Coordinates of C-alpha atoms and ligand atoms in Angstrom, one line a residue:
M256 CA -23.2 -25.3 35.9
A257 CA -21.8 -23.4 33.0
V258 CA -24.9 -21.2 33.0
I259 CA -24.3 -20.1 36.6
K260 CA -20.7 -19.4 35.8
V261 CA -21.7 -17.1 33.0
M262 CA -24.2 -15.2 35.3
D263 CA -21.6 -14.7 38.0
E264 CA -19.2 -13.2 35.6
L265 CA -21.6 -10.8 34.1
L266 CA -20.0 -7.8 35.7
A267 CA -16.5 -8.8 34.8
N268 CA -17.6 -9.3 31.3
K269 CA -19.1 -5.9 31.0
I270 CA -15.9 -4.4 32.2
A271 CA -13.8 -6.6 29.9
A272 CA -16.0 -5.6 27.0
G273 CA -14.8 -2.1 27.4
E274 CA -11.3 -3.1 26.7
V275 CA -11.9 -5.9 24.2
V276 CA -14.9 -5.0 22.2
E277 CA -14.3 -1.5 21.2
R278 CA -15.6 -1.6 17.7
C279 CA -17.7 -3.7 15.3
A280 CA -14.5 -4.7 13.6
S281 CA -13.2 -6.4 16.8
V282 CA -16.4 -8.4 17.0
V283 CA -16.2 -9.4 13.3
K284 CA -12.6 -10.4 13.9
E285 CA -13.3 -12.6 16.9
L286 CA -16.3 -14.3 15.2
V287 CA -14.4 -14.9 11.9
E288 CA -11.4 -16.3 13.7
N289 CA -13.6 -18.7 15.5
S290 CA -14.9 -19.9 12.2
I291 CA -11.4 -20.3 10.8
D292 CA -10.4 -22.3 14.0
A293 CA -13.5 -24.5 13.4
G294 CA -12.0 -25.4 10.0
A295 CA -14.6 -23.6 7.9
K296 CA -14.2 -23.5 4.1
E297 CA -16.8 -20.9 3.6
I298 CA -17.4 -17.9 5.9
K299 CA -20.0 -15.3 5.3
V300 CA -20.1 -12.0 7.2
L301 CA -23.4 -10.2 6.8
L302 CA -23.6 -6.8 8.3
Q303 CA -26.6 -4.5 8.9
D304 CA -25.6 -0.9 9.0
A305 CA -21.9 -1.7 9.1
G306 CA -22.5 -4.1 12.0
T307 CA -24.0 -1.5 14.3
R308 CA -27.4 -3.1 14.0
E309 CA -26.3 -6.7 13.4
I310 CA -23.2 -8.8 12.7
K311 CA -24.0 -12.2 11.4
V312 CA -21.3 -14.8 10.7
I313 CA -22.2 -18.0 8.9
D314 CA -19.7 -20.8 8.5
D315 CA -19.6 -24.4 7.5
G316 CA -17.0 -25.4 10.1
N317 CA -17.2 -27.9 12.9
G318 CA -20.0 -26.7 15.1
M319 CA -20.3 -27.1 18.9
D320 CA -22.4 -29.4 21.0
E321 CA -24.7 -28.0 23.6
D322 CA -22.2 -27.9 26.4
D323 CA -19.6 -26.3 24.4
A324 CA -22.0 -23.8 23.0
I325 CA -22.9 -22.6 26.5
L326 CA -19.3 -22.8 27.7
A327 CA -18.1 -20.7 24.8
F328 CA -19.7 -17.7 26.5
S329 CA -17.9 -18.3 29.8
R330 CA -15.2 -15.8 30.6
H331 CA -12.5 -18.4 31.1
A332 CA -13.2 -20.7 28.2
T333 CA -9.6 -20.5 27.1
S334 CA -9.8 -24.0 25.6
K335 CA -8.5 -22.7 22.3
I336 CA -5.0 -22.0 23.5
T337 CA -3.8 -25.5 23.1
D338 CA -0.2 -25.4 21.8
E339 CA 2.8 -23.3 21.5
D340 CA 1.7 -22.1 18.1
D341 CA -1.1 -20.1 19.7
L342 CA 1.5 -17.8 21.3
Y343 CA 2.2 -16.8 17.8
R344 CA -1.4 -16.0 17.1
L345 CA -0.6 -12.5 16.1
C346 CA -4.1 -11.6 15.0
T347 CA -5.6 -12.2 18.4
L348 CA -5.6 -9.6 21.0
G349 CA -4.6 -12.0 23.7
F350 CA -8.1 -12.5 25.0
R351 CA -9.1 -15.6 23.2
G352 CA -11.8 -17.5 24.8
E353 CA -12.9 -14.5 26.8
A354 CA -13.9 -12.4 23.8
L355 CA -17.2 -14.2 23.2
A356 CA -18.2 -13.6 26.8
S357 CA -17.3 -10.0 26.5
I358 CA -19.2 -9.6 23.3
A359 CA -22.3 -11.3 24.7
A360 CA -22.2 -9.0 27.8
V361 CA -22.9 -5.9 25.7
S362 CA -25.2 -7.2 22.9
K363 CA -27.9 -9.7 21.9
V364 CA -26.5 -12.9 20.7
D365 CA -28.2 -15.6 18.8
L366 CA -26.2 -18.8 18.2
K367 CA -27.2 -21.7 16.1
T368 CA -24.6 -24.4 15.9
C369 CA -24.3 -28.1 15.1
A370 CA -21.5 -30.5 15.5
G371 CA -23.3 -33.7 14.5
D372 CA -26.9 -34.7 14.3
I373 CA -28.5 -32.4 16.9
G374 CA -28.2 -28.7 16.6
T375 CA -28.2 -26.2 19.5
H376 CA -29.8 -22.8 19.6
V377 CA -28.7 -20.3 22.3
I378 CA -30.1 -16.9 22.9
I379 CA -28.2 -14.5 25.2
N380 CA -29.2 -10.9 26.0
G381 CA -26.7 -8.7 27.8
G382 CA -24.8 -11.8 29.0
K383 CA -27.9 -13.5 30.4
I384 CA -28.8 -16.8 28.8
I385 CA -32.4 -16.5 27.8
K386 CA -33.0 -19.7 26.0
V387 CA -31.2 -22.9 25.1
S388 CA -33.1 -25.3 22.7
K389 CA -32.6 -27.8 20.0
G390 CA -31.7 -26.3 16.7
D391 CA -31.3 -27.3 13.0
A392 CA -29.0 -30.1 12.1
R393 CA -27.1 -27.9 9.6
R394 CA -23.3 -28.4 10.0
G395 CA -21.5 -25.3 11.1
T396 CA -22.3 -22.2 13.1
I397 CA -24.5 -19.2 12.6
I398 CA -23.9 -16.5 15.1
S399 CA -25.7 -13.2 15.2
V400 CA -24.6 -10.3 17.4
S401 CA -27.0 -7.5 17.3
E402 CA -27.5 -4.2 19.1
L403 CA -24.0 -3.9 20.2
F404 CA -23.6 -1.8 23.3
Y405 CA -27.3 -1.5 23.7
N406 CA -26.9 -1.8 27.5
T407 CA -23.8 0.4 27.7
P408 CA -24.9 3.6 26.0
A409 CA -21.8 5.5 27.0
R410 CA -19.8 3.1 24.8
L411 CA -22.3 3.4 22.0
K412 CA -21.5 7.1 21.8
H413 CA -17.9 6.3 21.0
M414 CA -18.6 4.2 18.0
K415 CA -17.2 5.8 14.9
S416 CA -19.3 6.6 11.9
L417 CA -20.8 3.8 9.9
Y418 CA -18.3 4.5 7.1
T419 CA -15.3 4.2 9.4
E420 CA -16.7 1.0 10.9
L421 CA -17.3 -0.5 7.5
S422 CA -14.0 0.4 6.1
S423 CA -12.1 -1.1 9.0
I424 CA -14.1 -4.3 8.7
T425 CA -13.5 -4.3 5.0
D426 CA -9.8 -3.8 5.5
Y427 CA -9.7 -6.7 8.0
M428 CA -11.6 -9.0 5.7
N429 CA -9.4 -8.1 2.7
K430 CA -6.3 -9.0 4.6
L431 CA -7.8 -12.2 6.0
S432 CA -8.8 -13.3 2.5
L433 CA -5.3 -12.6 1.2
S434 CA -3.9 -14.8 4.0
H435 CA -6.5 -17.5 3.5
P436 CA -7.0 -17.8 -0.2
K437 CA -8.4 -21.3 0.2
I438 CA -11.4 -20.1 2.2
R439 CA -14.4 -18.7 0.4
F440 CA -15.3 -15.3 2.0
V441 CA -18.3 -13.2 1.6
L442 CA -18.6 -9.8 3.2
Q443 CA -21.9 -8.0 2.7
N444 CA -23.3 -4.8 4.2
N445 CA -27.1 -4.5 4.0
D446 CA -27.6 -5.8 0.4
N447 CA -24.3 -4.9 -1.0
V448 CA -21.6 -7.4 -1.6
I449 CA -18.3 -5.8 -0.7
L450 CA -16.0 -8.8 -1.0
R451 CA -16.4 -12.2 -2.4
T452 CA -13.6 -14.6 -2.9
D453 CA -13.7 -18.0 -4.5
G454 CA -11.6 -20.1 -2.2
S455 CA -9.6 -21.5 -5.1
G456 CA -6.3 -20.8 -3.4
N457 CA -5.3 -18.4 -6.1
T458 CA -3.9 -15.2 -4.5
L459 CA -4.2 -13.2 -7.7
K460 CA -8.0 -13.9 -7.8
V461 CA -8.2 -12.6 -4.2
I462 CA -6.3 -9.5 -5.4
Q463 CA -8.8 -9.1 -8.2
S464 CA -11.7 -9.4 -5.8
I465 CA -10.3 -6.6 -3.7
Y466 CA -8.7 -4.2 -6.2
G467 CA -10.4 -5.0 -9.5
N468 CA -9.1 -5.8 -12.9
D469 CA -7.0 -2.7 -13.6
V470 CA -4.8 -3.2 -10.6
T471 CA -4.6 -7.0 -11.0
R472 CA -3.4 -6.5 -14.5
K473 CA -0.5 -4.6 -13.1
M474 CA 0.6 -7.0 -10.4
V475 CA 3.8 -8.9 -10.9
P476 CA 4.6 -12.2 -9.3
V477 CA 7.8 -12.2 -7.1
S478 CA 9.7 -14.9 -5.3
A479 CA 13.0 -15.2 -3.5
E480 CA 14.6 -17.4 -0.9
N481 CA 17.6 -17.8 1.3
D482 CA 18.6 -20.2 4.1
D483 CA 16.0 -18.9 6.5
Y484 CA 13.2 -17.3 4.4
E485 CA 11.1 -18.2 1.5
I486 CA 9.0 -15.4 -0.1
T487 CA 6.3 -15.5 -2.7
G488 CA 3.7 -12.9 -3.7
Y489 CA 2.8 -10.1 -5.9
I490 CA 3.9 -6.5 -6.2
S491 CA 2.4 -3.7 -8.2
L492 CA 4.1 -2.0 -11.1
P493 CA 5.4 1.4 -10.0
E494 CA 2.7 3.2 -11.8
V495 CA 0.2 1.8 -9.3
H496 CA 0.4 3.5 -6.0
R497 CA -1.8 4.6 -3.1
S498 CA -1.7 7.2 -0.5
S499 CA -1.4 4.8 2.4
R500 CA 0.8 1.9 3.4
N501 CA -2.3 -0.1 4.2
N502 CA -2.1 -2.0 0.9
M503 CA 1.3 -3.4 1.7
V504 CA 0.4 -6.7 3.2
T505 CA 2.9 -9.0 4.8
I506 CA 1.9 -12.5 5.7
V507 CA 4.2 -14.6 7.8
N508 CA 3.4 -18.4 8.0
G509 CA -0.1 -17.7 6.9
R510 CA -0.8 -14.8 9.2
V511 CA -1.0 -11.1 8.4
V512 CA 1.5 -9.1 10.4
R513 CA 2.8 -5.6 10.4
N514 CA 6.4 -4.7 10.2
I515 CA 7.5 -1.1 9.7
E516 CA 11.0 -2.1 8.5
I517 CA 9.7 -4.5 5.8
N518 CA 7.3 -1.8 4.5
K519 CA 10.1 0.8 4.5
T520 CA 12.4 -1.6 2.6
I521 CA 9.8 -2.3 0.0
N522 CA 9.1 1.4 -0.4
D523 CA 12.8 2.3 -0.7
A524 CA 13.2 -0.4 -3.4
Y525 CA 10.7 1.7 -5.4
H526 CA 12.6 4.9 -4.8
S527 CA 12.5 7.3 -7.8
Y528 CA 10.2 4.9 -9.6
K529 CA 7.2 6.5 -7.9
P530 CA 6.7 9.4 -5.5
D531 CA 8.2 8.5 -2.1
N532 CA 5.0 9.5 -0.3
R533 CA 2.9 7.1 -2.3
Y534 CA 2.9 3.4 -1.6
P535 CA 2.8 0.3 -3.8
I536 CA 0.3 -2.5 -3.4
T537 CA 2.2 -5.6 -2.3
I538 CA 1.3 -9.0 -0.9
L539 CA 4.3 -11.0 0.4
N540 CA 4.0 -14.4 1.8
I541 CA 7.0 -15.2 4.0
T542 CA 7.6 -18.7 5.2
V543 CA 10.0 -19.1 8.0
D544 CA 10.9 -21.5 10.8
P545 CA 8.9 -20.2 13.8
S546 CA 12.1 -20.2 15.9
V547 CA 13.5 -17.3 13.8
I548 CA 10.5 -15.2 14.9
D549 CA 10.6 -13.2 18.1
V550 CA 7.3 -14.0 19.9
N551 CA 7.9 -11.1 22.2
I552 CA 5.7 -8.9 20.3
H553 CA 3.1 -6.3 21.2
P554 CA -0.2 -8.2 21.1
T555 CA -2.4 -5.5 19.8
K556 CA -0.2 -4.2 17.1
M557 CA 0.4 -7.4 15.1
D558 CA 4.0 -6.3 15.1
I559 CA 6.6 -9.0 14.6
K560 CA 10.3 -9.2 15.0
F561 CA 12.7 -11.5 13.2
S562 CA 16.0 -12.6 14.6
K563 CA 17.7 -12.5 11.2
M564 CA 16.1 -9.2 10.0
D565 CA 19.0 -8.0 7.9
T566 CA 19.1 -11.0 5.6
L567 CA 15.3 -10.8 5.2
L568 CA 15.4 -7.1 4.3
D569 CA 18.2 -7.7 1.8
L570 CA 16.2 -10.5 0.3
I571 CA 13.1 -8.4 -0.1
S572 CA 15.0 -5.4 -1.4
N573 CA 16.9 -7.3 -4.1
M574 CA 13.7 -9.2 -5.1
V575 CA 11.7 -6.0 -5.6
I576 CA 14.5 -4.0 -7.3
S577 CA 15.3 -6.8 -9.7
K578 CA 11.7 -7.1 -10.6
I579 CA 11.0 -3.5 -11.4
S580 CA 14.3 -2.4 -12.7
N581 CA 14.4 -4.9 -15.5
R582 CA 11.3 -4.1 -17.5
E583 CA 9.7 -1.5 -19.7
L584 CA 7.6 0.6 -17.5
I585 CA 6.0 3.2 -19.7
P586 CA 2.5 3.6 -18.5
K587 CA -0.3 3.3 -21.0
A588 CA -2.5 6.3 -21.4
E589 CA -5.8 5.6 -19.7
I590 CA -8.4 5.4 -22.4
K591 CA -11.9 5.0 -21.0
T592 CA -14.1 2.9 -23.2
E593 CA -17.8 2.5 -23.0
I594 CA -18.5 -0.6 -21.0
K595 CA -21.0 -2.8 -22.8
D596 CA -21.1 -5.6 -20.3
E597 CA -23.9 -5.0 -17.9
I598 CA -22.2 -6.9 -15.1
K599 CA -19.3 -4.5 -15.2
K600 CA -21.6 -1.5 -14.4
K601 CA -20.7 -0.4 -11.0
P602 CA -23.6 0.0 -8.7
K603 CA -23.9 3.4 -7.0
Y604 CA -23.1 2.4 -3.5
V605 CA -24.8 4.7 -1.1
E606 CA -24.2 4.1 2.5
Q607 CA -26.2 5.5 5.3
Y608 CA -24.0 7.4 7.6
I609 CA -25.2 7.9 11.1
K610 CA -23.6 10.5 13.3
L611 CA -23.8 9.2 16.8
D612 CA -23.7 12.3 18.8
S613 CA -24.8 13.0 22.3
K614 CA -28.2 14.2 21.2
G615 CA -29.1 11.1 19.3
S616 CA -28.5 10.1 15.8
S617 CA -29.0 11.9 12.6
I618 CA -28.8 10.4 9.2
E619 CA -26.7 11.6 6.3
Q620 CA -26.1 10.0 2.9
I621 CA -22.6 9.6 1.7
E622 CA -21.2 7.8 -1.3
L623 CA -18.4 5.4 -0.9
P624 CA -15.4 5.8 -3.2
E625 CA -15.6 3.6 -6.2
E626 CA -12.6 1.6 -5.0
E627 CA -14.7 0.0 -2.4
I628 CA -16.9 -1.6 -4.9
I629 CA -15.9 -5.0 -6.0
I630 CA -16.9 -6.7 -9.2
N631 CA -16.1 -10.3 -9.4
S632 CA -15.4 -12.2 -12.6
D633 CA -13.1 -14.9 -13.7
L634 CA -9.5 -14.2 -13.9
D635 CA -9.5 -13.8 -17.7
I636 CA -7.7 -10.6 -18.0
D637 CA -4.3 -10.2 -19.6
L638 CA -1.8 -10.0 -16.8
V639 CA 1.5 -8.2 -17.0
S640 CA 3.9 -10.3 -19.0
D641 CA 6.6 -11.8 -16.9
D642 CA 9.0 -12.9 -19.5
E643 CA 12.7 -13.1 -19.5
P644 CA 14.5 -10.1 -17.9
Y645 CA 16.1 -7.8 -20.3
K646 CA 19.7 -8.5 -21.3
A647 CA 22.3 -6.0 -20.1
E648 CA 23.0 -4.6 -23.6
E649 CA 19.4 -4.1 -24.4
K650 CA 17.8 -0.8 -23.5
L651 CA 14.7 -0.8 -21.4
M652 CA 13.1 1.9 -23.3
P653 CA 12.2 1.2 -26.9
E654 CA 13.5 3.4 -29.7
M655 CA 11.2 6.3 -30.5
Y656 CA 11.4 9.2 -32.8
P657 CA 10.5 12.8 -32.0
V658 CA 8.0 14.5 -34.3
G659 CA 7.3 17.7 -32.5
L660 CA 7.0 19.7 -29.3
V661 CA 3.8 20.9 -27.7
H662 CA 3.9 24.2 -25.7
G663 CA 7.7 23.8 -25.3
T664 CA 6.7 21.2 -22.7
Y665 CA 5.8 17.8 -24.2
I666 CA 7.6 15.9 -26.9
I667 CA 5.5 13.8 -29.3
L668 CA 7.3 10.7 -30.4
E669 CA 6.4 7.7 -32.5
N670 CA 7.5 4.2 -33.4
E671 CA 5.8 1.2 -35.0
K672 CA 3.9 0.5 -31.8
G673 CA 2.2 3.8 -31.4
M674 CA 2.7 7.3 -30.1
Y675 CA 4.5 8.5 -27.0
L676 CA 4.2 11.8 -25.0
M677 CA 7.3 12.8 -23.1
D678 CA 7.5 15.4 -20.4
L679 CA 10.5 17.4 -21.4
H680 CA 11.3 18.6 -17.9
A681 CA 10.9 15.2 -16.3
A682 CA 13.1 13.6 -19.0
K683 CA 15.9 16.1 -18.7
E684 CA 15.7 15.9 -14.9
R685 CA 16.2 12.1 -15.0
C686 CA 19.2 12.5 -17.3
N687 CA 20.8 15.2 -15.0
Y688 CA 20.0 13.2 -11.9
E689 CA 21.8 10.0 -13.1
R690 CA 24.7 12.1 -14.3
F691 CA 25.1 14.0 -11.1
K692 CA 24.7 10.9 -8.9
E693 CA 27.3 9.1 -10.8
A694 CA 29.7 12.0 -10.6
M695 CA 29.1 12.4 -6.9
G696 CA 29.6 8.7 -6.2
K697 CA 33.1 8.7 -7.7
P698 CA 35.8 8.4 -5.1
N699 CA 37.7 11.4 -6.4
I700 CA 35.3 14.0 -7.4
A701 CA 37.1 16.6 -9.6
S702 CA 36.7 20.2 -8.6
T703 CA 37.0 23.4 -10.5
A704 CA 38.6 26.6 -9.1
L705 CA 36.5 29.7 -9.5
L706 CA 38.0 32.7 -11.2
F707 CA 35.6 34.9 -9.3
P708 CA 34.8 33.4 -5.9
V709 CA 31.2 33.6 -4.9
T710 CA 30.3 35.0 -1.5
I711 CA 27.0 33.9 0.2
E712 CA 25.4 35.6 3.1
L713 CA 23.2 33.7 5.5
S714 CA 21.0 34.5 8.4
N715 CA 22.7 34.0 11.8
D716 CA 20.8 30.8 12.7
D717 CA 21.3 29.2 9.3
Y718 CA 24.9 30.0 9.5
I719 CA 25.3 28.2 12.8
I720 CA 23.7 25.0 11.3
L721 CA 25.8 25.2 8.2
K722 CA 29.0 25.6 10.2
Q723 CA 28.2 22.3 12.0
H724 CA 27.9 20.5 8.7
L725 CA 30.5 22.2 6.6
N726 CA 32.2 18.9 6.1
L727 CA 29.3 17.8 3.8
L728 CA 30.3 20.6 1.4
T729 CA 34.0 19.8 1.6
D730 CA 33.1 16.1 1.0
L731 CA 31.3 17.2 -2.2
K732 CA 34.6 18.9 -3.1
F733 CA 33.6 22.5 -2.5
K734 CA 36.3 24.7 -1.2
I735 CA 34.6 27.0 1.2
E736 CA 35.9 29.5 3.7
E737 CA 34.3 31.7 6.4
F738 CA 34.1 35.2 5.2
G739 CA 33.1 37.9 7.6
V740 CA 29.9 37.8 9.7
N741 CA 27.5 35.0 8.7
S742 CA 29.0 34.7 5.3
I743 CA 31.0 32.1 3.4
I744 CA 33.1 32.3 0.2
V745 CA 33.1 29.6 -2.4
K746 CA 36.5 29.2 -4.1
E747 CA 36.1 25.8 -5.8
H748 CA 33.1 23.7 -6.7
P749 CA 32.8 20.1 -7.9
T750 CA 33.1 19.9 -11.7
W751 CA 29.8 18.1 -12.2
L752 CA 27.9 21.2 -10.9
P753 CA 26.7 23.3 -13.8
T754 CA 28.3 26.7 -13.7
N755 CA 25.4 28.8 -14.7
N756 CA 23.9 30.6 -11.7
L757 CA 26.4 29.0 -9.3
E758 CA 25.3 31.0 -6.3
D759 CA 21.8 29.7 -6.7
S760 CA 23.1 26.1 -6.9
V761 CA 25.2 26.5 -3.8
R762 CA 22.3 28.0 -1.9
T763 CA 20.1 25.1 -2.9
I764 CA 22.6 22.7 -1.5
I765 CA 22.9 24.8 1.7
D766 CA 19.1 24.7 2.0
V767 CA 19.2 20.9 1.9
I768 CA 21.8 21.0 4.8
I769 CA 19.7 23.4 6.8
R770 CA 16.4 21.6 6.3
E771 CA 17.6 18.1 6.7
K772 CA 17.3 16.9 10.2
E773 CA 19.0 13.6 10.2
F774 CA 22.1 13.2 8.1
S775 CA 23.3 10.3 6.2
I776 CA 25.6 10.9 3.3
E777 CA 23.5 8.8 1.0
K778 CA 20.4 10.7 1.8
F779 CA 22.2 14.0 1.5
N780 CA 23.7 13.2 -1.9
E781 CA 20.4 11.9 -3.1
K782 CA 18.6 15.1 -2.1
V783 CA 21.3 17.3 -3.6
A784 CA 21.2 15.3 -6.9
T785 CA 17.4 15.5 -7.0
M786 CA 17.3 19.2 -6.3
M787 CA 20.1 20.1 -8.7
S788 CA 18.7 17.9 -11.5
C789 CA 15.4 19.8 -11.3
K790 CA 17.1 23.2 -11.2
H791 CA 19.1 22.5 -14.3
A792 CA 16.4 20.7 -16.2
V793 CA 14.7 22.5 -19.1
R794 CA 11.8 24.7 -18.0
A795 CA 8.5 24.7 -19.8
N796 CA 8.2 26.8 -22.9
T797 CA 11.7 26.0 -24.2
H798 CA 12.3 25.8 -27.9
L799 CA 14.0 22.6 -29.0
T800 CA 15.0 21.4 -32.4
I801 CA 14.2 17.9 -33.5
E802 CA 17.9 17.2 -33.2
D803 CA 17.9 18.4 -29.6
M804 CA 15.0 16.2 -28.9
R805 CA 16.7 13.2 -30.5
D806 CA 19.7 13.7 -28.2
L807 CA 17.5 14.0 -25.1
V808 CA 15.7 10.7 -26.0
E809 CA 19.0 9.0 -26.5
D810 CA 20.3 10.3 -23.2
L811 CA 17.1 9.2 -21.5
R812 CA 17.3 5.7 -23.1
N813 CA 20.8 5.3 -21.6
C814 CA 19.5 5.9 -18.1
K815 CA 19.1 3.1 -15.5
N816 CA 15.5 4.2 -15.0
P817 CA 14.3 6.1 -18.0
F818 CA 10.7 5.9 -17.0
N819 CA 10.5 8.3 -14.1
C820 CA 11.9 11.6 -13.0
P821 CA 13.8 11.5 -9.7
H822 CA 10.6 12.5 -7.9
G823 CA 8.9 9.4 -9.3
R824 CA 6.7 11.1 -11.9
P825 CA 6.5 9.4 -15.3
T826 CA 8.7 10.8 -18.1
T827 CA 6.8 9.1 -20.8
I828 CA 3.3 7.9 -21.6
F829 CA 2.3 5.5 -24.3
Y830 CA -0.7 5.5 -26.7
S831 CA -0.8 2.2 -28.6
N832 CA -2.0 2.3 -32.2
Y833 CA -5.0 0.4 -30.9
D834 CA -5.7 3.0 -28.2
L835 CA -5.5 5.8 -30.8
E836 CA -7.9 3.9 -33.0
K837 CA -10.3 3.5 -30.1
L838 CA -10.0 7.2 -29.2
F839 CA -11.0 8.2 -32.8
K840 CA -13.6 5.4 -33.0
R841 CA -11.7 3.9 -35.8
S842 CA -11.6 0.4 -34.4
G843 CA -14.4 -1.8 -35.5
F844 CA -15.3 0.6 -38.2
D845 CA -14.1 1.1 -41.8
T846 CA -10.9 3.0 -41.0
K847 CA -10.9 4.7 -44.4
K848 CA -14.0 6.7 -43.6
Ligands
ZN101 ZN1 11.6 19.3 -11.5
ZN102 ZN1 10.6 15.6 -11.0

């Protein structure tokens, strides 16, 4: 009966496959989610050529009996949607129960499953059941999907490169393992292990499996709660950042979701601690009563809406800010040491890269970036210390004493812990920035009248934009009047603005007005403070006396964030005594030699 049903629906399945099974990653996703639903504690995903040749998923969950095994490939086997909670299955594409049928329609499937004593073995080619027989009595399910799209060559052409397929599968498995730390996952491509987690429930160990020891060492635990939300997780120190938001993972009630506002809030909380166009690594577990979540979400985007969004964003923002603004954040200089441990040697991971073009396939070799390689070891690394927050009267930056200046650009400093290098420009920029911002934020900004007013001529189109937003300048306590064709005259300027090269400063501010598309006063002030702080910071090749340097360091130590320039670059880098010894090969030797 079930068999006939599958046959009848062959065509429908092929059509559905076009919508549902677009990539190897969607097949992996469907199979792995089935394993999770079956209560598996261990799930192995074994790929051949990034899944284009074969995707095999082995689990130790509750297998199926023969009838279920056959029915699983029926298009309307929607048995899985059983309760309201399934509406909130954000990870699914809304086709649960149909996906297996769709996958089977465009590939060769070999299923071995066992629920009790008797195992079942089903072979399906292009949606046709070829063979059903008794199988091994091993508890769990082994499903192999091979030659995906072999019978729909038009589809096959659209498959991305092996590298793209593999990276999206890896990304999916990474997130899944973060949201299911109690399941042991293995992801393997050909003979290379890409991800292996231990199922211990320790999120930090999963982070280690994905990102390696260096990043894990720089992850800080966070937690916060209010009446509706409870948050736990890890965020990276500001010195760790990546080019994409993809490493900002939000898990709501155990499921990975995507929310632009949450990501933006986290990134804003890091503002000026890192460059704005780089993103931290964060894993936040949010627990919330499901009734607070809007289930009216776009099924394919994993996007989620919360009814009390503002309180959630505030909670996240305060949590992140309090965690990063209360600690010493001087990055340590990266000292590469020879790795003695054989296990730590990273294998050269060469992946075959097949270009699937209309003429057939050609093979190229590419090397995956080192980041993709995972070395697993016990979590025996020294994590970032998460002691008591600093007291208000304590300075975040330790005392340090200047010894000299390199190329008029870098200050060398020392204290009992080691040596510091400080970027003169970045340090000065930070001091200016905090001073300007404070002055600009005062309700009554003082202004100074100019003995010789400055006239500024603009192009006609710039002049039109400026005239629309002249209030921004008056709010900053400039006194400005129109002066002839496309010109303005500046009669007073805010006192905080340095007077050397005033015209240039005013032009800089006008540029911000002209280039900025959306105006919020905060953003405008922020931009102006950042631009002006850079303009008036010391340029390279400046001569400074030790006394000048001492003053600068004191100024910097008084800043709210002495560790970064307003653009998020580091002001200071630390070389510990130990690192210096290592650099000069003094450690472990007789240091007197
Ligand atoms: Zn600058
Ligand atoms: Zn800067």
